[in-house]
Tab-separated table of C-alpha atoms in Angstrom:
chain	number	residue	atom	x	y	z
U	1	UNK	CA	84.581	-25.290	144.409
U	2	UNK	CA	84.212	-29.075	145.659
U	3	UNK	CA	86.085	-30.200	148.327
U	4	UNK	CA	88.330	-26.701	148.108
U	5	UNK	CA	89.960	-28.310	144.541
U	6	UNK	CA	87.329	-29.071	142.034
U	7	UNK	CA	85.048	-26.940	140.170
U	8	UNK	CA	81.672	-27.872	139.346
U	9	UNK	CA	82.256	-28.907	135.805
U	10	UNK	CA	84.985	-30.764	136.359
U	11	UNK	CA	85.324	-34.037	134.163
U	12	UNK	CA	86.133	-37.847	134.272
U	13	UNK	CA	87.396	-39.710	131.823
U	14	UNK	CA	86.994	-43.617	131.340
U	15	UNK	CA	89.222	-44.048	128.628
U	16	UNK	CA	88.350	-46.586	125.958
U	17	UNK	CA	91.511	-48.915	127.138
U	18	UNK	CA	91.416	-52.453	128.558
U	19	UNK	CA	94.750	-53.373	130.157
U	20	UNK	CA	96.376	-56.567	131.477
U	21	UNK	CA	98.640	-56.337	134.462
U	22	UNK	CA	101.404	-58.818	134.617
U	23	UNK	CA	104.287	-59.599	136.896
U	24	UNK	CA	107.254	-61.009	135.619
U	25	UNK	CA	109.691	-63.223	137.714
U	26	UNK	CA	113.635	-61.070	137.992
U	27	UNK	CA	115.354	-64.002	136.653
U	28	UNK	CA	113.258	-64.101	133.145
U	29	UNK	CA	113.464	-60.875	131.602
U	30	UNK	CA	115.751	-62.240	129.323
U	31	UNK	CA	112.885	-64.345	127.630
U	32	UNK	CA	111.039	-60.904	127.197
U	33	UNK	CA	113.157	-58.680	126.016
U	34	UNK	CA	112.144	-58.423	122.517
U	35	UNK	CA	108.465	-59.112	123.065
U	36	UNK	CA	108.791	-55.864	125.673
U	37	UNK	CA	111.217	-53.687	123.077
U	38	UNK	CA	108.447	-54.614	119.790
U	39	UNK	CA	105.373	-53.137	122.170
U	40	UNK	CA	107.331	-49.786	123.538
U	41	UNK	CA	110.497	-48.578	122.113
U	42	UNK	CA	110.635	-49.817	118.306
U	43	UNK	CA	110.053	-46.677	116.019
U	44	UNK	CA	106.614	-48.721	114.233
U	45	UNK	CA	105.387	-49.096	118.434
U	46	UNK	CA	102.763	-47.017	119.529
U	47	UNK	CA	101.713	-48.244	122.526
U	48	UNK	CA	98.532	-46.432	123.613
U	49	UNK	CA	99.117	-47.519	127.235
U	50	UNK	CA	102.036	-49.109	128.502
U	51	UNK	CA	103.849	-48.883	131.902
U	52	UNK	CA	106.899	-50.747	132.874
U	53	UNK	CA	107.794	-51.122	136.648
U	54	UNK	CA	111.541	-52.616	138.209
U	55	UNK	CA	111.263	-53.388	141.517
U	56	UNK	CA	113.326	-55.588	144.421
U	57	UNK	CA	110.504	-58.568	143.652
U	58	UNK	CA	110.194	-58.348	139.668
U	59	UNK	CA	108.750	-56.767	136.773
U	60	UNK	CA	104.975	-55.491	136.942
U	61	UNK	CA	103.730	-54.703	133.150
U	62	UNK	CA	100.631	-53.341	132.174
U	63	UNK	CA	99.735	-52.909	128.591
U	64	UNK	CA	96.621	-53.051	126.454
U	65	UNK	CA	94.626	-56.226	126.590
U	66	UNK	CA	95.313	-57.032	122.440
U	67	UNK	CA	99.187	-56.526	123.032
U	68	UNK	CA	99.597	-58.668	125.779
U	69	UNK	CA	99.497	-60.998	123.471
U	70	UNK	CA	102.754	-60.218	122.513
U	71	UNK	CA	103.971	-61.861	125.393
U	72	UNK	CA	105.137	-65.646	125.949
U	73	UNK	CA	103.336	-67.861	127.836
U	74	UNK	CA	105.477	-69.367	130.404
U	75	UNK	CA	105.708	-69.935	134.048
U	76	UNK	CA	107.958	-66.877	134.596
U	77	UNK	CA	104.785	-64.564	134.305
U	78	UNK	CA	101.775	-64.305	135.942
U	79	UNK	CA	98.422	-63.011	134.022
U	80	UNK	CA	95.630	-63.156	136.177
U	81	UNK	CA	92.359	-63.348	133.806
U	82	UNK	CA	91.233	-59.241	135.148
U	83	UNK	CA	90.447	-56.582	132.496
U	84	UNK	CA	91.464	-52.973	134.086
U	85	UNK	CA	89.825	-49.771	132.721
U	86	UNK	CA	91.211	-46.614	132.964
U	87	UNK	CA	89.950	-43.232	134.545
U	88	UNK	CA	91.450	-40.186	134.920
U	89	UNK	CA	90.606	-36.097	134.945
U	90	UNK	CA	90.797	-34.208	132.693
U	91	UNK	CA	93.319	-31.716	131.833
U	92	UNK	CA	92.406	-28.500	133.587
U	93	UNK	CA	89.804	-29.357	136.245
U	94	UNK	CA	92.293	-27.927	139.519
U	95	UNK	CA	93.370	-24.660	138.114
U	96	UNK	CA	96.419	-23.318	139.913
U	97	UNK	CA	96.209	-25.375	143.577
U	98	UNK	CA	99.281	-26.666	144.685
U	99	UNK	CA	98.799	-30.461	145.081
U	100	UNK	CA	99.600	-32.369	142.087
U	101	UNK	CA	100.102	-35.830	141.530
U	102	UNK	CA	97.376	-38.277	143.516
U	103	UNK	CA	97.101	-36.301	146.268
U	104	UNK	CA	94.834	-33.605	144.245
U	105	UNK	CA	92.765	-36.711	143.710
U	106	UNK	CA	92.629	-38.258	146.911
U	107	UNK	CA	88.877	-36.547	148.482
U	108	UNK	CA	87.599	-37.405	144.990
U	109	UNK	CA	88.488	-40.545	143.359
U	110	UNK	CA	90.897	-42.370	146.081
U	111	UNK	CA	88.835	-42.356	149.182
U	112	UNK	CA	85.146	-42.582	147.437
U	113	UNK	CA	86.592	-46.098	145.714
U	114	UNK	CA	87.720	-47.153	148.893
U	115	UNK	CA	84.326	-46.268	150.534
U	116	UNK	CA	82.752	-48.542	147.935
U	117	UNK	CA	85.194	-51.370	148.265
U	118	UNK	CA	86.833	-50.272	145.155
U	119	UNK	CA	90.033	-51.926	144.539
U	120	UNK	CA	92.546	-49.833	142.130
U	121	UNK	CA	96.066	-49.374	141.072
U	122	UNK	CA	97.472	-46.230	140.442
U	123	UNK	CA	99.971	-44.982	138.188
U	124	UNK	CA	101.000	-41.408	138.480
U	125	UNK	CA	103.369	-39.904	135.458
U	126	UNK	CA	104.987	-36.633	134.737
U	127	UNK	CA	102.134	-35.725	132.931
U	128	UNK	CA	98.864	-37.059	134.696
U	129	UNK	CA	97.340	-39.611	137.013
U	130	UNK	CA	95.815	-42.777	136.155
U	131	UNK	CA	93.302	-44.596	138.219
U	132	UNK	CA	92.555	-48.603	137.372
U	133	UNK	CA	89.675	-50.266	138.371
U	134	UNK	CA	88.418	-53.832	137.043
U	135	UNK	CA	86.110	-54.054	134.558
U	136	UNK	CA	83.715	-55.536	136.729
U	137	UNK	CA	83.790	-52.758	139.040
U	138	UNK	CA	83.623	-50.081	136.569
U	139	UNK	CA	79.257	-49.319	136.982
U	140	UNK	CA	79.797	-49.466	140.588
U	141	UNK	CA	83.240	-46.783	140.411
U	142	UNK	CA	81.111	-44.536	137.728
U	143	UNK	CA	77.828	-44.675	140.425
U	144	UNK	CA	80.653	-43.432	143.668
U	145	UNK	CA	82.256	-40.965	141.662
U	146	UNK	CA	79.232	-39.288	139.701
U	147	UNK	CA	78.780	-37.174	143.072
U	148	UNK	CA	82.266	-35.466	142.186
U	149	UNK	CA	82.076	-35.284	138.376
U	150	UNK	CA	80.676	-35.440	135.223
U	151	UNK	CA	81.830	-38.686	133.691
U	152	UNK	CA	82.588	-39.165	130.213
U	153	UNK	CA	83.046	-42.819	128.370
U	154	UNK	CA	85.864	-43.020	125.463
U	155	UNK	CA	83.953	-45.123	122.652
U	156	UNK	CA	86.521	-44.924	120.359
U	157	UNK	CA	84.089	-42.536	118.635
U	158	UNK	CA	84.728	-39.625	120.905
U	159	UNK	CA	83.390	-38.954	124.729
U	160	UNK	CA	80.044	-39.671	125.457
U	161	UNK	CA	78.197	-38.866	128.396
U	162	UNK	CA	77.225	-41.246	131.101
U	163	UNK	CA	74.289	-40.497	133.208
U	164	UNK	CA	72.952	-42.490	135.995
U	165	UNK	CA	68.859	-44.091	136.801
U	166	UNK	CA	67.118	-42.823	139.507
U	167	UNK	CA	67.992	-46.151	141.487
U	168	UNK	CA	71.434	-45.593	141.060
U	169	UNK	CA	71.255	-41.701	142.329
U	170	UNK	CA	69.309	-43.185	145.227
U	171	UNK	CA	71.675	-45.812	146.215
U	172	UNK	CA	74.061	-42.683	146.225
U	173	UNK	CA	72.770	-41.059	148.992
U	174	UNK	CA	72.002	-43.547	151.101
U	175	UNK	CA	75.774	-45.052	150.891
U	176	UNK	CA	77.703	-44.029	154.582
U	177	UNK	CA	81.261	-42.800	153.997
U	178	UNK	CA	84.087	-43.136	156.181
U	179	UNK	CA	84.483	-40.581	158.696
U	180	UNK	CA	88.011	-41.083	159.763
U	181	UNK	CA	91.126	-42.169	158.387
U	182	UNK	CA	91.717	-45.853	157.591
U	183	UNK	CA	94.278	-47.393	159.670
U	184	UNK	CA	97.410	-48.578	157.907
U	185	UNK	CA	97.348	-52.262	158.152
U	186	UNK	CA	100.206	-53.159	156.326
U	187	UNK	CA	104.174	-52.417	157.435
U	188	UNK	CA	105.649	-49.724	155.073
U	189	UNK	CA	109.540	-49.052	154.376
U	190	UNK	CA	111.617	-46.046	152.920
U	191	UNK	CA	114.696	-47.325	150.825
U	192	UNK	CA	117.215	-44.798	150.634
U	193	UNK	CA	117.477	-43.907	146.982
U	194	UNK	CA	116.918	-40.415	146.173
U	195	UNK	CA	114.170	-40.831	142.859
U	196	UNK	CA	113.328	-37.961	140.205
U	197	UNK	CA	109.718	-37.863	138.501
U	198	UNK	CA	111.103	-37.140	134.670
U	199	UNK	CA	109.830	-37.043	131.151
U	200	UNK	CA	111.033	-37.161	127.903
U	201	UNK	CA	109.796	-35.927	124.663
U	202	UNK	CA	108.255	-38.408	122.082
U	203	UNK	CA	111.162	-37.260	119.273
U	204	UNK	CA	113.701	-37.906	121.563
U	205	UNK	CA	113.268	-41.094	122.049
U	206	UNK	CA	115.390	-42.969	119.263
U	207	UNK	CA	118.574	-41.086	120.898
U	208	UNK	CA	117.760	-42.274	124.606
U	209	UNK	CA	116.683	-46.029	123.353
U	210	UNK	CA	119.776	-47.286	124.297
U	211	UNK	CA	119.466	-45.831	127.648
U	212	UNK	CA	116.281	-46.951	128.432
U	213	UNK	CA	116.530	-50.443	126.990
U	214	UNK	CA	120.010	-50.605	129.750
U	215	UNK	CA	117.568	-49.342	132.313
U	216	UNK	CA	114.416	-51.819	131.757
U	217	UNK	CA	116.393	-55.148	130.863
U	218	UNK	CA	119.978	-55.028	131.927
U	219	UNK	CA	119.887	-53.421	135.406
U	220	UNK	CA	122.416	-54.607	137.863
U	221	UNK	CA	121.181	-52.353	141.031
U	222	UNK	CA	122.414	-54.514	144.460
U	223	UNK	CA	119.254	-54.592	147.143
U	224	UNK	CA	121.826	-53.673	149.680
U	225	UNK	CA	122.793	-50.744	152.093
U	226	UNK	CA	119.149	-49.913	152.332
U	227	UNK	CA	118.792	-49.047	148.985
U	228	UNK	CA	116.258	-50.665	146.511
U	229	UNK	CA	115.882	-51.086	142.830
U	230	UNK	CA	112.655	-49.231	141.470
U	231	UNK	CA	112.911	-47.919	137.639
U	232	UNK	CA	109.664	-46.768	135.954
U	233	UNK	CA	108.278	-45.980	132.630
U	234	UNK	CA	105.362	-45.259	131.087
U	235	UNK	CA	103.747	-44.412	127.543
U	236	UNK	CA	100.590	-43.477	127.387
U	237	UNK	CA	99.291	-41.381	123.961
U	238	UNK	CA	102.491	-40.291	123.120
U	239	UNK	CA	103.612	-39.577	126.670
U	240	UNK	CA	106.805	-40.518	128.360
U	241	UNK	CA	106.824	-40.299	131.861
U	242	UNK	CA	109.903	-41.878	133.994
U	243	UNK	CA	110.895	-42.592	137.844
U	244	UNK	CA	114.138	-43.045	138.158
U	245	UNK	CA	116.777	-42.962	141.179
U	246	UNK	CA	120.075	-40.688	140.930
U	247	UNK	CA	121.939	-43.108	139.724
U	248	UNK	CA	119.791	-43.903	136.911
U	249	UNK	CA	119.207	-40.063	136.238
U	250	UNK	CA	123.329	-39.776	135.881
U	251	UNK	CA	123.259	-42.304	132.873
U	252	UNK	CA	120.999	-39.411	130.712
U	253	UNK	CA	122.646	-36.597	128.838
U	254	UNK	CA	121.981	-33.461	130.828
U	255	UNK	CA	118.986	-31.675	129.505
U	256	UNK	CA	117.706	-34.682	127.712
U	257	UNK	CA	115.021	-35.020	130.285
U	258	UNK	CA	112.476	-33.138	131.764
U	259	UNK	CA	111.906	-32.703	135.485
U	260	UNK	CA	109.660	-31.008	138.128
U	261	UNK	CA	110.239	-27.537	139.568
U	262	UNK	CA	114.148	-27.189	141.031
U	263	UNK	CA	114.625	-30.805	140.170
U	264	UNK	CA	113.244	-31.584	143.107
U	265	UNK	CA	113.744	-34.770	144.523
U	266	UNK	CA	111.645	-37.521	145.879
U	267	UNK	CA	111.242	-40.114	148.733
U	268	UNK	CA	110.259	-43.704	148.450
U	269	UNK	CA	107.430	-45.131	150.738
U	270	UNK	CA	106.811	-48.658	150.045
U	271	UNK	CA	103.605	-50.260	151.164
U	272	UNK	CA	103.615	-54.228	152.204
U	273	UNK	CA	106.057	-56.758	152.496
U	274	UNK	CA	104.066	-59.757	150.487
U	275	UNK	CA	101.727	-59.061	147.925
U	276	UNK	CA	98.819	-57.419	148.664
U	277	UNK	CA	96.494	-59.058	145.674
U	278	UNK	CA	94.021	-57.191	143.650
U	279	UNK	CA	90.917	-57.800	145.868
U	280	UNK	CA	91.787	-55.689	148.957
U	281	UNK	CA	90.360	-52.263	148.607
U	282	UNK	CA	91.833	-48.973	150.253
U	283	UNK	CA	95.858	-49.849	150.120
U	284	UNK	CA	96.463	-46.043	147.932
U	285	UNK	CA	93.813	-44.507	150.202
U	286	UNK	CA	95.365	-45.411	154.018
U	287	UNK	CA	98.578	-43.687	152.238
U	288	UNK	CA	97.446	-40.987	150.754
U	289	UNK	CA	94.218	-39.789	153.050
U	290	UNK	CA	96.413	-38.099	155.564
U	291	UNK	CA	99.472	-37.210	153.523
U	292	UNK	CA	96.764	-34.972	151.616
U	293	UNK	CA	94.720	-33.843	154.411
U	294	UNK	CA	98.345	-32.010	155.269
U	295	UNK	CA	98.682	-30.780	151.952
U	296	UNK	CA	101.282	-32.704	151.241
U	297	UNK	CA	102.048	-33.570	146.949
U	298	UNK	CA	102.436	-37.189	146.670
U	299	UNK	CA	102.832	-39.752	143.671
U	300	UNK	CA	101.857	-43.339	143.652
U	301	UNK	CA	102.657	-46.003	141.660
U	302	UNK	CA	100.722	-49.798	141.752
U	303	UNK	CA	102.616	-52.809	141.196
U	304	UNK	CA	101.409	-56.524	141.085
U	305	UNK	CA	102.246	-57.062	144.493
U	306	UNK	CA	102.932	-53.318	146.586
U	307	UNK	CA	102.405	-49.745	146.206
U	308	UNK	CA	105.038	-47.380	146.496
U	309	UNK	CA	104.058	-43.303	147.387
U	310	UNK	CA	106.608	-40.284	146.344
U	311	UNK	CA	106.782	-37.820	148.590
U	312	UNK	CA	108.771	-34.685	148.426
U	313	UNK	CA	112.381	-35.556	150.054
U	314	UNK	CA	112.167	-32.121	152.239
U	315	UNK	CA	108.402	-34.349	153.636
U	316	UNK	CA	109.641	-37.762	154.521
U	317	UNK	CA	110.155	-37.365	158.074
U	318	UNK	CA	107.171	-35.377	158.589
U	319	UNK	CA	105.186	-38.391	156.478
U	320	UNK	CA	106.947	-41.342	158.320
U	321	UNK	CA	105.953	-39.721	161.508
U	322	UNK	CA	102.119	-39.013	160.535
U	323	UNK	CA	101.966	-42.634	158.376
U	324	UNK	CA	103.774	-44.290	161.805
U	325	UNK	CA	101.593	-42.867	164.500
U	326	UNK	CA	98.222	-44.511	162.369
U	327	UNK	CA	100.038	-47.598	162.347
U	328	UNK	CA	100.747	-47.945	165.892
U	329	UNK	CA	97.131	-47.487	165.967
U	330	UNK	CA	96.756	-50.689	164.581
U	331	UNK	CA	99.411	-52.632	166.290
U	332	UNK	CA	101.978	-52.208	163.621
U	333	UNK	CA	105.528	-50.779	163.130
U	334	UNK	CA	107.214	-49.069	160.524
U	335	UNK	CA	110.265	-51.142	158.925
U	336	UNK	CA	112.861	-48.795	158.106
């Protein structure tokens, strides 16, 4: 076993997509709408990564590089010029131990980035967990995380192998890691929505469009009483993955969806108050380092701006009250 959760043959992926990530301004989704529904939800679309992300500040949309096209140029939208690749694990690699979502990930992928200066989003589904790093980073991420697997590269051909020079194994071991966990150095916040990490199947998706499209373009959620508007889907290979609040959840036919063990239910921690930017490295891993190192199952989804962890709703005190004493550390307090 490494780290007490991978075995020695475990595998990387770097899959052959390059992705755009855009945030769209609340008051324009109007002007998107059909550009959004001809890339996602039309019966021809088969999007072979697309994710989809309401929150309080706008619309974050990442999709493949060739189908941003699709959408208008305007000064609702921001597109920085970044190409993201994608990495995950494969299917497989943790046998039966109990973390799932990003915290399985965390000793691994999360914290090696970070030690590396790394910067990545992270989108975790029903289904898997999805690790972004820019294109120009991606020799550096495959050099930090060849110590932990064997990497494979997606040429469209099948997986190849990638194998590293002599200099690069070199530069390995002489690279210092952190020893302790990174202070949190931005505020966090815990709206008071009760969410639900769902999925649907593929051939069920021309009786739920209707749903969905309400969902993604004609939400009406008030950013009041503590509570915050977050809806999220994703489609990646044929996967549907949602996160959705209770009240969302309600507006589904019961057993239409697909949900984690005793429908359990999920907290919200959000991470910053202003945009963070794509050039400061180890946002996921202040979060997630010590929610893992207590075993505790936690999801994570990037946005343009924030990141936002699930944790179990049965954890969130325990979590505010580990996540709050590293921020007093540091000066800071938590919001809510």
């Amino acid at each position: 076993m490494m780290n007490g959760i991978l075995s020695h043959s475990s595998e990387l992926h770097i899959l052959e997509h390059k992705l755009r990530v855009s945030n769209l301004k609340k008051d324009a989704i109007s002007l998107y709408t059909h550009a959004l529904i001809k890339i996602s939800l039309l019966p021809r679309s088969k999007p072979r990564f697309f994710s989809f992300t309401e929150t309080r500040d706008g619309y974050t949309i990442i999709v493949e590089d060739e189908l941003c096209k699709e959408l208008p140029k305007s000064d609702s939208i921001d597109m920085p010029d970044l190409v993201w690749r994608v990495l995950t694990v494969s299917a497989g690699a943790y046998g039966s131990h109990q973390l799932t979502g990003i915290s399985k990930i965390v000793k691994t992928i999360i914290t090696p980035l970070a030690d590396f200066q790394v910067s990545v989003l992270v989108i975790s589904t029903y289904q898997s967990d999805y690790v972004l790093v820019k294109e120009v980073d991606l020799d550096t991420a495959i050099k930090c995380l060849s110590q932990n697997y064997k990497i494979f590269k997606d040429s469209g051909r099948g997986l190849e192998p990638v194998t590293l020079s002599i200099a690069d194994m070199a530069e390995m071991m002489n690279h210092r890691k952190a020893d302790e966990h990174r202070p949190i150095v931005h505020p966090f916040s815990c709206p008071l929505n009760r969410f639900h990490v769902t999925s649907l199947e593929l051939r069920m998706l021309p009786s739920l469009t209707s749903t969905l499209l309400d969902l993604m373009f004609y939400s009406k959620s008030p950013v009041d009483r503590g509570y915050e508007p977050f809806f999220h889907i994703s489609i990646v290979e044929g996967d549907i993955s949602l996160v959705l609040d209770n009240e969302a959840l309600s507006r589904f036919p019961e057993g239409s969806l697909y949900t984690n063990t005793n429908d359990e239910g999920w907290k919200m921690i959000r991470v910053g108050d202003t945009p963070l930017g794509f050039d400061e490295t180890g946002v996921a891993a202040q979060i997630a380092e010590p929610l893992a190192d207590v075993q505790m199952t936690t999801y994570y989804i990037s946005t343009y701006g924030l990141g936002h962890t699930l944790v179990p709703e049965n954890e969130i005190e325990r979590a505010k009250e580990l996540l709050s004493s590293l921020q007093v550390r540091n000066g800071l307090q938590e919001n809510s």
